[in-house]
Amino acid sequence: LDTDLLQQTQVRLDNKTKPLGSLGRLEEFARKVVTISGNPTPDLSKKVIFTFAGDHGVVEEGVSAFPKEVTPQMVLNILRGGAGVNVLARHAGAEVRIVDVGVDFDFEDCPGLIHKKVARGTRNLAKGPAMTRDEALAALAVGIELADQCKQDGIGLVGTGEMGIGNTTPSSAIIAAIGGFSPEQVTHRGTGINDQTLQIKIAAIRKGLDLNRPDPADPLDLLTKVGGLEIAAIAGLVLGCAANRIPVVVDGFISTAGALIASELHPQARDYLFAAHESVEVGHRFMLDRIGCRPILDLDLRLGEGTGGALAMHLIEAGVKILLEMATFEQAGVSEKQE
Amino acid sequence: LDTDLLQQTQVRLDNKTKPLGSLGRLEEFARKVVTISGNPTPDLSKKVIFTFAGDHGVVEEGVSAFPKEVTPQMVLNILRGGAGVNVLARHAGAEVRIVDVGVDFDFEDCPGLIHKKVARGTRNLAKGPAMTRDEALAALAVGIELADQCKQDGIGLVGTGEMGIGNTTPSSAIIAAIGGFSPEQVTHRGTGINDQTLQIKIAAIRKGLDLNRPDPADPLDLLTKVGGLEIAAIAGLVLGCAANRIPVVVDGFISTAGALIASELHPQARDYLFAAHESVEVGHRFMLDRIGCRPILDLDLRLGEGTGGALAMHLIEAGVKILLEMATFEQAGVSEKQE
């Protein structure tokens, strides 16, 4: 990233009618969007949140409180505009693009759905690899392709999101493998499972890691063996947005697992990321630290879909508007600091 | 506040297509706006931020990095729409109402300015009482009157803000007196003063407290002797909004000092408040704890004007939109938790 542009942007912020640095992280957001985009006057009028949907074979172990059919049901809910991500995206002035990258359901006559199904869900990671390497690569390619489309569409800010019953299980498996944690340390209650289901979930992750022995130094191996199709697509979206110089707001736990895979594959991808919020899920903080992202919000969220990203978009855009719209001391005829 | 209405609202939130409680503080915001307003379907389409401007005699001690004329200069900047609060209020869909409650300047031909001048600034609190009791009451009445006007205007959410060179000094004095702190413990750098000015500021607060001996159990005495006109107006706005059942978003350090005075005068006022953010200023956390408000944002802000409140409004409104716009399990045909 361009350090000259970074410094020029800070000078512009310092000339605004406010004490130096007094808008704190809003100024950080403005600097970051400028340097990512390479544009001194970034246009965030078009914003998109991608909600990638996929199913998980590991659900057959009994790791989730919700039945598997909720994945396609929620896809339809999102298409109709009734889900949390729809409400919050509308509020932020963002469009939701919902992508079937791996739902175990045949969607027909679903206007608006982006059909990119790689497989009808992953296989059960507790019994073998969740995906083939080709499937993982194909799902990564879905994200990259959609990022390229965003460049053509003039999208200024992209948010990640996901919908997939059971998808905190592969996310925790990825964290455990990369960080060298035991499954207990990084496995939490997801949609709100009870103690018994939590033990089943932990056991499934342990079986998956013991059986598949993913190589923590090989992010693609990790993604293939214990990941998910929507996690792969998010990783691809992050890589594609970085390549296209589009800033990406990473939502919560599962999205961060995807962003982590991306940043393990290409460490430079980290510079293009905003972490929307600190999730309630255990293990999220480890991923944020490893990516090097300080979360923007801390609102006890644990819904996913892209909801936290939608909220954070408003704050990132606020920083850019400060840069573009606030008067300078000279313009406003305001006296400067005299100390 | 109505506990039946609170419970009914949580039931409505629990029927939305999401795991129980998974939208965290957004759900808290929705419950709180409903119970404050007494309206199960609150209308936050009209939002107003009040920026109260006042000058401070204590500036002659040399407590600020900026010259006193910046107060009226910034009032004019806000009237022209160029200040930080204007940018962020526009972004949140809120109107800024700028009120001269005590600026040492004759504003003429200033369309949009709300003329409520009680005095041309306070007197120097390091040399005697900042105000007379009548002045403090008159400034409180300004805030109450403007809150009443909001009720008539159908305003759903009010934010507090202020502009007044020197106004972190009386705010720190109020905190020191109420909390029994030494001035060093609760005095910080305001607009960014250097070490020498910080020592002058601490000395001025010490002199003010030693000389005036405000009664910490008498909030009006405290406000009169070591407060400010805009701080009094904010206290009045909080009381007036509570009386009119309008939720109030309290901005940063100085605004919270006003809200603290209000909640010391009428402890029930606390139930009507949202704390926008955790300020960088030392002493802010004490006030928030005493009021019993958990801040919504933590973005290293220290500008004031109402800027943090404007940002928080978006999140509070997000919570209300979740309540009003999200589909229920039944509406969306989504299966519920089966554990």
XYZ file of C-alpha atoms in Angstrom:
678
model
C 0.000 0.000 0.000
C 1.068 3.523 -0.859
C 2.620 5.278 2.155
C 2.685 8.662 0.386
C -1.051 8.456 -0.180
C -1.496 7.408 3.454
C 0.385 10.490 4.671
C -1.417 12.835 2.278
C -4.728 11.514 3.575
C -3.724 12.144 7.180
C -2.704 15.707 6.286
C -6.146 16.250 4.755
C -7.775 14.868 7.914
C -5.561 17.075 10.076
C -6.796 20.188 8.245
C -10.428 19.454 9.101
C -12.108 21.604 11.776
C -11.410 19.350 14.752
C -8.566 18.705 17.179
C -5.849 16.504 15.694
C -6.813 12.844 15.672
C -10.030 13.510 17.591
C -12.160 11.344 15.321
C -10.059 8.341 16.296
C -10.881 5.236 14.347
C -13.061 7.073 11.821
C -9.815 8.645 10.600
C -8.200 5.199 10.456
C -11.121 3.936 8.343
C -10.768 6.856 5.920
C -7.007 6.361 5.528
C -7.473 2.634 4.992
C -10.210 2.930 2.354
C -8.130 5.507 0.465
C -4.990 3.408 0.487
C -6.780 0.160 -0.364
C -8.668 1.700 -3.279
C -5.810 3.973 -4.324
C -8.492 6.642 -4.714
C -8.132 9.907 -2.720
C -11.917 10.400 -2.998
C -13.359 6.899 -2.562
C -16.928 6.335 -3.673
C -18.777 4.047 -1.267
C -22.232 4.741 -2.660
C -22.436 1.140 -3.941
C -21.977 -1.475 -1.242
C -22.654 -5.194 -1.436
C -22.874 -7.953 1.150
C -22.373 -11.479 -0.108
C -24.133 -14.187 1.848
C -22.706 -17.540 0.792
C -24.868 -20.549 1.649
C -23.623 -24.082 2.069
C -24.468 -27.268 3.923
C -22.253 -29.431 6.091
C -22.096 -33.208 6.234
C -20.951 -33.005 9.836
C -24.494 -31.970 10.822
C -25.369 -35.696 10.783
C -23.218 -36.002 13.936
C -25.741 -33.777 15.739
C -23.568 -30.680 16.142
C -26.301 -28.045 15.652
C -29.473 -27.002 17.452
C -31.228 -26.377 14.150
C -32.151 -28.967 11.502
C -30.273 -28.924 8.221
C -33.304 -27.820 6.192
C -32.940 -24.413 7.798
C -30.113 -23.607 5.355
C -32.356 -23.535 2.240
C -35.257 -22.096 4.267
C -33.065 -19.185 5.287
C -31.809 -18.738 1.729
C -35.415 -18.245 0.688
C -36.000 -15.904 3.636
C -33.015 -13.809 2.551
C -34.245 -13.760 -1.046
C -37.566 -12.402 0.209
C -35.793 -9.715 2.252
C -36.923 -10.937 5.669
C -33.672 -11.971 7.336
C -31.477 -9.976 9.673
C -28.912 -9.298 6.987
C -31.588 -7.830 4.718
C -32.830 -5.425 7.380
C -29.351 -4.253 8.323
C -28.084 -4.045 4.749
C -31.067 -1.884 3.750
C -30.340 0.301 6.773
C -26.716 0.686 5.613
C -27.662 1.306 1.977
C -26.087 -1.970 0.878
C -27.333 -4.650 -1.494
C -27.433 -8.314 -0.408
C -26.268 -10.880 -2.953
C -27.114 -14.413 -1.865
C -25.014 -17.172 -3.397
C -25.745 -20.915 -3.337
C -22.247 -22.337 -3.270
C -23.168 -25.625 -1.657
C -26.704 -26.050 -0.347
C -28.168 -29.552 -0.309
C -31.356 -28.413 -2.024
C -32.476 -27.766 -5.598
C -33.420 -24.130 -5.893
C -35.716 -23.499 -8.848
C -37.478 -20.333 -9.873
C -35.607 -18.269 -7.332
C -35.141 -14.833 -8.872
C -32.128 -13.136 -7.361
C -30.307 -16.228 -6.210
C -26.781 -16.518 -7.593
C -26.389 -20.151 -8.630
C -22.799 -21.300 -8.027
C -23.370 -24.684 -6.443
C -20.108 -26.631 -6.256
C -21.599 -29.609 -4.396
C -24.702 -30.443 -2.367
C -22.936 -29.710 0.876
C -19.644 -30.988 2.210
C -19.093 -34.530 3.413
C -18.910 -35.316 7.130
C -15.477 -34.123 8.288
C -15.692 -36.477 11.270
C -15.552 -39.399 8.823
C -13.186 -38.123 6.135
C -12.231 -35.029 4.157
C -15.055 -32.485 3.906
C -14.216 -31.723 0.292
C -11.966 -32.744 -2.534
C -9.206 -30.318 -3.383
C -11.016 -29.547 -6.655
C -14.204 -28.691 -4.784
C -12.328 -26.361 -2.459
C -10.632 -24.677 -5.410
C -13.941 -24.368 -7.255
C -15.559 -22.684 -4.227
C -12.579 -20.333 -3.877
C -12.993 -19.481 -7.553
C -16.659 -18.563 -6.954
C -15.581 -15.878 -4.498
C -12.850 -14.584 -6.783
C -15.226 -14.384 -9.731
C -17.832 -12.470 -7.720
C -15.134 -10.027 -6.566
C -14.171 -9.415 -10.203
C -17.836 -8.724 -10.943
C -17.863 -6.145 -8.112
C -15.007 -4.299 -9.774
C -17.032 -4.129 -12.997
C -20.092 -2.980 -11.060
C -18.188 -0.138 -9.363
C -18.761 -1.502 -5.860
C -16.820 0.540 -3.297
C -17.159 -1.690 -0.258
C -17.859 -5.410 0.054
C -19.088 -7.343 3.089
C -18.822 -11.071 3.691
C -21.583 -13.230 5.110
C -22.735 -16.805 5.284
C -25.637 -19.116 5.991
C -25.032 -22.768 6.700
C -26.352 -24.909 9.517
C -23.349 -26.486 11.235
C -20.750 -24.044 9.925
C -19.251 -23.031 13.267
C -17.955 -26.637 13.459
C -15.550 -26.408 10.485
C -14.627 -22.859 11.585
C -13.568 -24.108 15.010
C -11.687 -26.995 13.376
C -9.731 -24.521 11.233
C -8.830 -22.395 14.274
C -7.787 -25.437 16.299
C -5.538 -26.654 13.493
C -3.915 -23.280 12.718
C -3.495 -22.195 16.316
C -2.607 -25.575 17.777
C -5.567 -25.391 20.173
C -7.553 -28.283 21.538
C -11.131 -28.384 20.182
C -12.434 -27.492 23.675
C -10.548 -24.208 23.625
C -12.100 -22.888 20.415
C -15.549 -24.478 20.242
C -18.589 -22.607 21.439
C -22.360 -22.739 21.295
C -23.003 -21.505 17.737
C -26.749 -20.975 17.353
C -27.180 -21.762 21.045
C -26.581 -25.478 21.608
C -26.874 -27.091 25.040
C -24.074 -28.770 27.015
C -24.702 -32.199 25.537
C -24.628 -30.971 21.936
C -21.491 -28.953 22.717
C -19.728 -32.163 23.772
C -20.870 -33.871 20.551
C -19.559 -30.903 18.555
C -16.184 -30.978 20.290
C -15.924 -34.740 19.735
C -16.754 -34.341 16.029
C -14.020 -31.730 15.619
C -11.517 -33.913 17.455
C -12.399 -36.889 15.246
C -12.093 -34.717 12.152
C -8.656 -33.435 13.092
C -7.360 -36.848 14.208
C -8.641 -38.595 11.109
C -7.846 -36.040 8.423
C -4.608 -34.640 9.889
C -4.817 -31.359 7.946
C -1.472 -29.605 7.478
C -1.710 -26.289 9.374
C 0.999 -24.862 7.131
C -1.078 -25.634 4.020
C -4.253 -23.525 4.141
C -5.730 -25.237 1.094
C -5.279 -28.633 2.706
C -6.953 -27.331 5.831
C -9.841 -25.852 3.879
C -10.310 -29.069 1.916
C -10.255 -31.444 4.845
C -12.118 -29.595 7.605
C -13.539 -26.462 5.923
C -16.754 -25.639 4.138
C -17.875 -24.498 0.720
C -19.107 -21.102 1.964
C -15.889 -20.660 3.967
C -13.897 -21.310 0.799
C -16.031 -18.855 -1.167
C -15.452 -16.184 1.493
C -11.704 -16.812 1.299
C -11.928 -16.398 -2.467
C -13.982 -13.225 -2.142
C -11.339 -11.731 0.151
C -8.533 -12.631 -2.263
C -10.491 -11.343 -5.240
C -11.379 -8.064 -3.557
C -7.750 -7.535 -2.504
C -6.640 -8.150 -6.086
C -9.248 -5.624 -7.263
C -8.404 -3.106 -4.500
C -11.872 -3.255 -2.978
C -11.994 -3.038 0.846
C -13.721 -6.000 2.487
C -15.667 -5.960 5.749
C -15.379 -9.368 7.360
C -18.427 -10.311 9.434
C -18.180 -12.646 12.442
C -16.843 -16.054 13.384
C -17.334 -18.080 10.194
C -16.486 -15.195 7.884
C -13.300 -14.620 9.824
C -12.373 -18.287 9.356
C -12.677 -17.661 5.617
C -10.636 -14.463 5.848
C -8.049 -16.337 7.894
C -7.673 -18.966 5.160
C -7.252 -16.133 2.634
C -4.627 -14.381 4.719
C -2.750 -17.638 5.322
C -2.726 -18.188 1.547
C -1.696 -14.563 0.830
C -0.536 -12.592 3.862
C -0.912 -9.300 1.955
C -4.672 -9.865 1.870
C -4.752 -8.725 5.503
C -4.199 -5.123 4.440
C -7.536 -5.093 2.622
C -9.704 -6.230 5.522
C -11.910 -4.604 8.114
C -13.079 -6.762 11.013
C -16.725 -5.839 11.568
C -17.118 -6.916 15.178
C -15.960 -9.097 17.988
C -18.185 -12.158 18.046
C -19.370 -13.894 21.185
C -17.866 -17.146 19.854
C -14.706 -18.371 21.557
C -11.751 -18.437 19.175
C -12.775 -15.341 17.241
C -10.247 -13.165 19.044
C -7.429 -15.548 18.121
C -8.285 -15.225 14.434
C -8.550 -11.425 14.591
C -5.173 -11.206 16.310
C -3.585 -13.494 13.746
C -5.041 -11.464 10.877
C -4.040 -8.292 12.713
C -7.475 -6.657 12.634
C -8.993 -4.715 15.523
C -12.767 -5.221 15.427
C -14.940 -2.152 14.854
C -17.961 -3.113 16.952
C -18.593 -5.126 20.093
C -22.339 -5.648 20.301
C -22.547 -9.282 21.483
C -23.597 -10.415 18.025
C -23.572 -14.064 16.972
C -25.971 -14.284 14.040
C -23.682 -14.188 11.031
C -25.227 -13.825 7.527
C -23.241 -10.581 7.160
C -25.216 -8.695 9.822
C -22.195 -7.319 11.697
C -20.588 -6.307 8.431
C -23.669 -4.333 7.465
C -23.490 -2.377 10.727
C -19.750 -1.748 10.380
C -20.189 -0.465 6.820
C -22.006 2.577 8.179
C -19.004 3.439 10.354
C -16.436 2.900 7.604
C -18.494 5.090 5.290
C -18.721 7.669 8.087
C -14.924 7.884 8.124
C -14.814 8.425 4.368
C -17.493 11.116 4.590
C -15.445 12.918 7.256
C -12.582 13.030 4.768
C -14.740 14.159 1.865
C -17.340 16.423 3.441
C -15.917 18.160 6.520
C -14.729 21.763 6.186
C -11.077 22.653 6.730
C -9.944 25.325 9.177
C -9.273 27.609 6.204
C -12.634 27.016 4.512
C -14.523 27.603 7.755
C -12.434 30.534 9.026
C -11.763 28.733 12.293
C -8.632 29.554 14.320
C -6.125 26.745 14.785
C -4.487 25.419 17.912
C -2.321 28.113 19.504
C -0.308 26.218 22.123
C -40.951 1.558 32.722
C -43.449 -1.081 31.713
C -42.118 -4.598 32.371
C -45.034 -6.251 30.512
C -44.166 -4.275 27.405
C -40.501 -5.208 27.867
C -41.369 -8.916 27.971
C -43.762 -8.684 25.015
C -41.012 -7.033 23.007
C -38.544 -9.788 23.836
C -41.094 -12.401 22.771
C -41.464 -10.605 19.434
C -37.665 -10.551 19.044
C -37.475 -14.245 19.947
C -39.879 -15.109 17.122
C -37.641 -13.540 14.493
C -35.693 -15.865 12.184
C -32.470 -16.006 14.189
C -31.106 -17.951 17.147
C -32.380 -16.621 20.486
C -30.567 -13.488 21.562
C -28.144 -13.675 18.654
C -28.458 -9.995 17.780
C -27.116 -9.103 21.212
C -27.223 -5.418 21.966
C -29.399 -4.595 18.955
C -32.153 -6.466 20.786
C -31.415 -4.474 23.944
C -31.722 -1.231 21.945
C -35.077 -2.303 20.503
C -36.472 -3.268 23.924
C -35.253 -0.012 25.414
C -36.701 2.263 22.719
C -40.051 0.477 22.983
C -40.230 0.747 26.755
C -39.028 4.367 26.849
C -41.478 5.496 24.197
C -44.263 3.181 25.338
C -44.782 2.465 21.636
C -44.536 -1.154 20.408
C -43.716 0.153 16.916
C -41.438 3.137 17.559
C -40.933 5.605 14.735
C -37.326 6.806 14.573
C -37.618 8.412 11.156
C -37.185 11.868 12.743
C -33.979 12.236 14.730
C -32.391 15.402 16.084
C -28.990 16.200 17.559
C -28.805 19.303 19.714
C -25.437 21.019 19.798
C -25.464 23.506 22.677
C -22.786 26.195 22.491
C -21.391 28.104 25.448
C -18.239 29.886 26.543
C -16.272 29.466 29.735
C -14.668 32.168 31.868
C -12.067 29.669 33.036
C -10.462 29.820 29.571
C -8.678 32.993 30.780
C -6.611 30.704 33.023
C -5.117 29.130 29.886
C -6.783 25.699 30.133
C -7.341 25.109 26.408
C -5.189 24.657 23.327
C -7.645 26.628 21.218
C -8.522 30.327 21.551
C -11.953 31.247 22.830
C -13.121 32.712 19.524
C -13.261 29.163 18.180
C -16.607 28.681 19.966
C -18.525 31.163 17.743
C -16.427 30.231 14.701
C -17.476 26.613 15.137
C -21.114 27.619 15.659
C -20.970 29.284 12.253
C -19.229 26.221 10.787
C -22.001 23.986 12.133
C -24.660 26.339 10.758
C -23.028 26.030 7.310
C -22.990 22.229 7.619
C -19.210 21.818 7.586
C -18.484 20.416 11.033
C -18.024 16.802 12.041
C -21.449 16.644 13.638
C -23.088 17.820 10.403
C -21.384 15.143 8.337
C -22.242 12.343 10.751
C -25.790 13.536 11.403
C -26.511 13.669 7.662
C -25.076 10.153 7.403
C -27.443 8.983 10.166
C -30.457 10.803 8.736
C -30.586 13.189 11.689
C -31.094 16.948 11.840
C -28.634 19.159 13.758
C -30.141 21.934 15.868
C -27.494 24.341 17.064
C -28.387 26.356 20.155
C -26.577 29.422 21.492
C -27.123 29.017 25.211
C -24.088 31.020 26.287
C -21.622 32.096 23.618
C -19.660 35.325 24.221
C -20.494 36.642 20.765
C -23.399 38.480 19.152
C -24.832 36.281 16.438
C -26.810 38.281 13.912
C -28.391 37.177 10.668
C -27.715 33.536 11.395
C -30.566 31.561 9.857
C -31.010 28.286 11.656
C -29.379 29.288 14.923
C -31.609 28.772 17.950
C -31.164 31.878 20.096
C -31.395 30.954 23.786
C -28.488 32.902 25.205
C -28.627 32.931 29.016
C -25.319 34.806 29.476
C -22.231 35.651 27.436
C -20.367 32.665 28.851
C -19.818 31.595 32.420
C -17.537 33.388 34.844
C -14.108 31.986 35.731
C -14.771 29.077 38.126
C -11.209 29.388 39.437
C -12.154 32.792 40.855
C -15.741 32.255 41.981
C -19.019 30.577 40.974
C -19.306 29.948 37.244
C -22.963 30.939 37.252
C -25.707 32.267 39.442
C -28.353 29.753 40.453
C -30.817 31.609 38.232
C -28.521 31.287 35.237
C -28.104 27.560 35.806
C -31.878 27.144 36.106
C -32.468 29.230 32.987
C -30.031 27.064 31.001
C -31.696 23.894 32.330
C -35.031 25.342 31.211
C -33.679 25.855 27.683
C -33.014 22.113 27.391
C -36.412 21.218 28.834
C -38.193 23.579 26.468
C -36.398 22.153 23.430
C -37.316 18.616 24.536
C -40.968 19.672 24.724
C -40.663 21.035 21.190
C -39.295 17.634 20.062
C -42.416 15.962 21.368
C -44.541 18.337 19.291
C -42.326 17.711 16.246
C -42.696 13.929 16.526
C -38.976 13.354 17.065
C -38.283 9.708 17.875
C -34.683 9.936 19.020
C -32.660 12.834 20.399
C -28.897 13.204 20.620
C -26.945 15.576 22.844
C -23.934 17.573 21.767
C -21.937 20.654 22.679
C -19.426 23.172 21.457
C -17.542 25.300 23.955
C -13.820 25.964 24.192
C -12.753 25.046 27.715
C -15.698 22.820 28.517
C -13.799 19.699 29.546
C -12.605 21.775 32.558
C -16.035 22.174 34.238
C -16.865 18.585 33.260
C -13.805 17.288 35.096
C -14.648 19.533 38.064
C -18.135 17.987 38.235
C -16.729 14.451 38.159
C -14.114 15.244 40.820
C -16.771 16.695 43.116
C -19.350 13.914 42.664
C -16.866 11.036 42.769
C -14.548 12.456 45.420
C -11.610 12.293 43.020
C -8.580 14.561 42.974
C -8.496 16.800 39.864
C -5.444 14.859 38.576
C -7.460 11.646 38.466
C -10.198 12.969 36.193
C -8.536 15.655 34.087
C -7.253 14.866 30.631
C -6.042 16.576 27.476
C -9.352 17.781 25.991
C -8.642 19.088 22.482
C -5.027 17.929 22.850
C -3.245 20.180 25.357
C 0.423 19.735 26.247
C 1.832 18.821 29.683
C 2.191 22.440 30.798
C -1.400 23.325 29.900
C -2.605 20.140 31.580
C -1.003 21.287 34.841
C -2.659 24.712 34.487
C -6.017 22.978 33.863
C -5.642 20.747 36.928
C -4.663 23.762 39.061
C -7.694 25.726 37.840
C -10.033 22.860 38.743
C -8.412 22.537 42.173
C -8.792 26.262 42.802
C -12.403 26.139 41.646
C -13.291 23.262 43.962
C -11.378 24.712 46.946
C -12.865 28.169 46.501
C -16.476 27.342 45.627
C -16.889 24.208 47.757
C -19.797 22.833 45.702
C -22.033 20.407 47.580
C -21.703 17.003 45.834
C -25.127 16.018 47.174
C -26.717 19.072 45.546
C -26.405 18.704 41.757
C -27.812 22.173 41.135
C -25.196 23.721 43.437
C -22.502 21.779 41.613
C -23.787 22.863 38.217
C -23.993 26.504 39.326
C -20.547 26.750 40.859
C -18.337 24.671 38.571
C -20.558 23.781 35.585
C -21.330 25.390 32.261
C -24.324 26.774 30.408
C -24.234 24.093 27.698
C -23.794 21.396 30.367
C -26.896 22.731 32.125
C -28.836 22.785 28.853
C -27.862 19.167 28.180
C -29.042 18.208 31.684
C -32.330 19.965 30.942
C -32.665 18.237 27.571
C -32.210 14.850 29.237
C -34.836 15.628 31.868
C -37.229 17.035 29.276
C -36.831 14.045 26.956
C -37.372 11.619 29.843
C -40.545 13.501 30.802
C -41.699 13.283 27.173
C -40.654 9.618 26.820
C -38.133 10.344 24.079
C -34.935 8.236 24.194
C -31.756 10.311 24.423
C -28.344 9.378 23.035
C -25.685 10.975 25.202
C -22.517 11.848 23.282
C -19.095 11.939 24.963
C -17.352 13.433 27.970
C -19.076 16.814 28.345
C -22.493 15.521 27.357
C -22.163 12.764 29.925
C -21.380 15.372 32.584
C -24.710 17.005 31.678
C -26.492 13.643 31.765
C -24.865 12.905 35.121
C -26.246 16.155 36.568
C -29.679 15.173 35.231
C -29.519 11.701 36.721
C -28.313 13.064 40.063
C -31.301 15.428 40.039
C -33.729 12.673 38.972
C -32.336 9.121 39.170
C -35.189 7.827 36.986
C -33.754 9.844 34.079
C -31.110 7.118 33.718
C -33.658 4.738 32.225
C -34.094 7.028 29.219
C -30.442 7.262 28.220
C -28.168 5.584 25.724
C -24.416 6.177 26.104
C -23.092 6.694 22.582
C -19.470 5.790 23.126
C -16.584 5.468 25.491
C -14.524 8.639 25.193
C -10.747 8.772 25.371
C -11.069 11.294 28.239
C -10.182 10.034 31.707
C -13.198 10.146 34.025
C -15.744 9.242 31.382
C -15.946 5.627 32.530
C -16.718 6.748 36.093
C -19.692 8.766 34.884
C -21.016 5.953 32.691
C -20.776 3.499 35.574
C -22.549 5.910 37.896
C -25.331 6.469 35.369
C -25.388 2.730 34.717
C -24.981 2.963 30.944
C -22.798 0.623 28.890
C -21.401 2.585 25.948
C -22.411 1.475 22.451
C -19.213 2.343 20.566
C -15.521 2.464 21.350
C -13.860 4.278 18.460
C -11.307 6.469 20.282
C -13.447 9.553 19.697
C -12.853 12.824 21.526
C -14.440 15.500 19.361
C -17.801 16.064 20.986
C -20.408 18.249 19.185
C -22.706 15.202 19.141
C -20.538 13.196 16.720
C -20.526 9.963 18.719
C -24.257 10.266 19.273
C -24.854 10.541 15.544
C -22.946 7.300 14.953
C -24.755 5.491 17.756
C -28.151 6.562 16.415
C -27.623 4.318 13.393
C -27.139 1.309 15.674
C -30.114 2.084 17.894
C -32.289 2.501 14.825
C -30.882 -0.803 13.509
C -32.221 -2.516 16.633
C -35.670 -1.020 16.114
C -35.684 -2.051 12.453
C -34.853 -5.636 13.485
C -37.970 -5.584 15.646
C -40.170 -4.021 12.977
C -38.873 -5.491 9.710
C -37.473 -8.972 10.283
C -39.596 -11.980 9.388
C -40.732 -14.435 12.063
C -40.141 -18.195 11.840
C -43.792 -18.591 10.976
C -43.866 -15.898 8.289
C -40.723 -17.256 6.648
C -41.546 -20.964 7.024
C -38.262 -21.604 8.792
C -37.935 -24.551 11.194
C -37.225 -23.717 14.827
C -34.599 -25.020 17.178
C -35.104 -28.745 17.757
C -32.778 -29.516 20.673
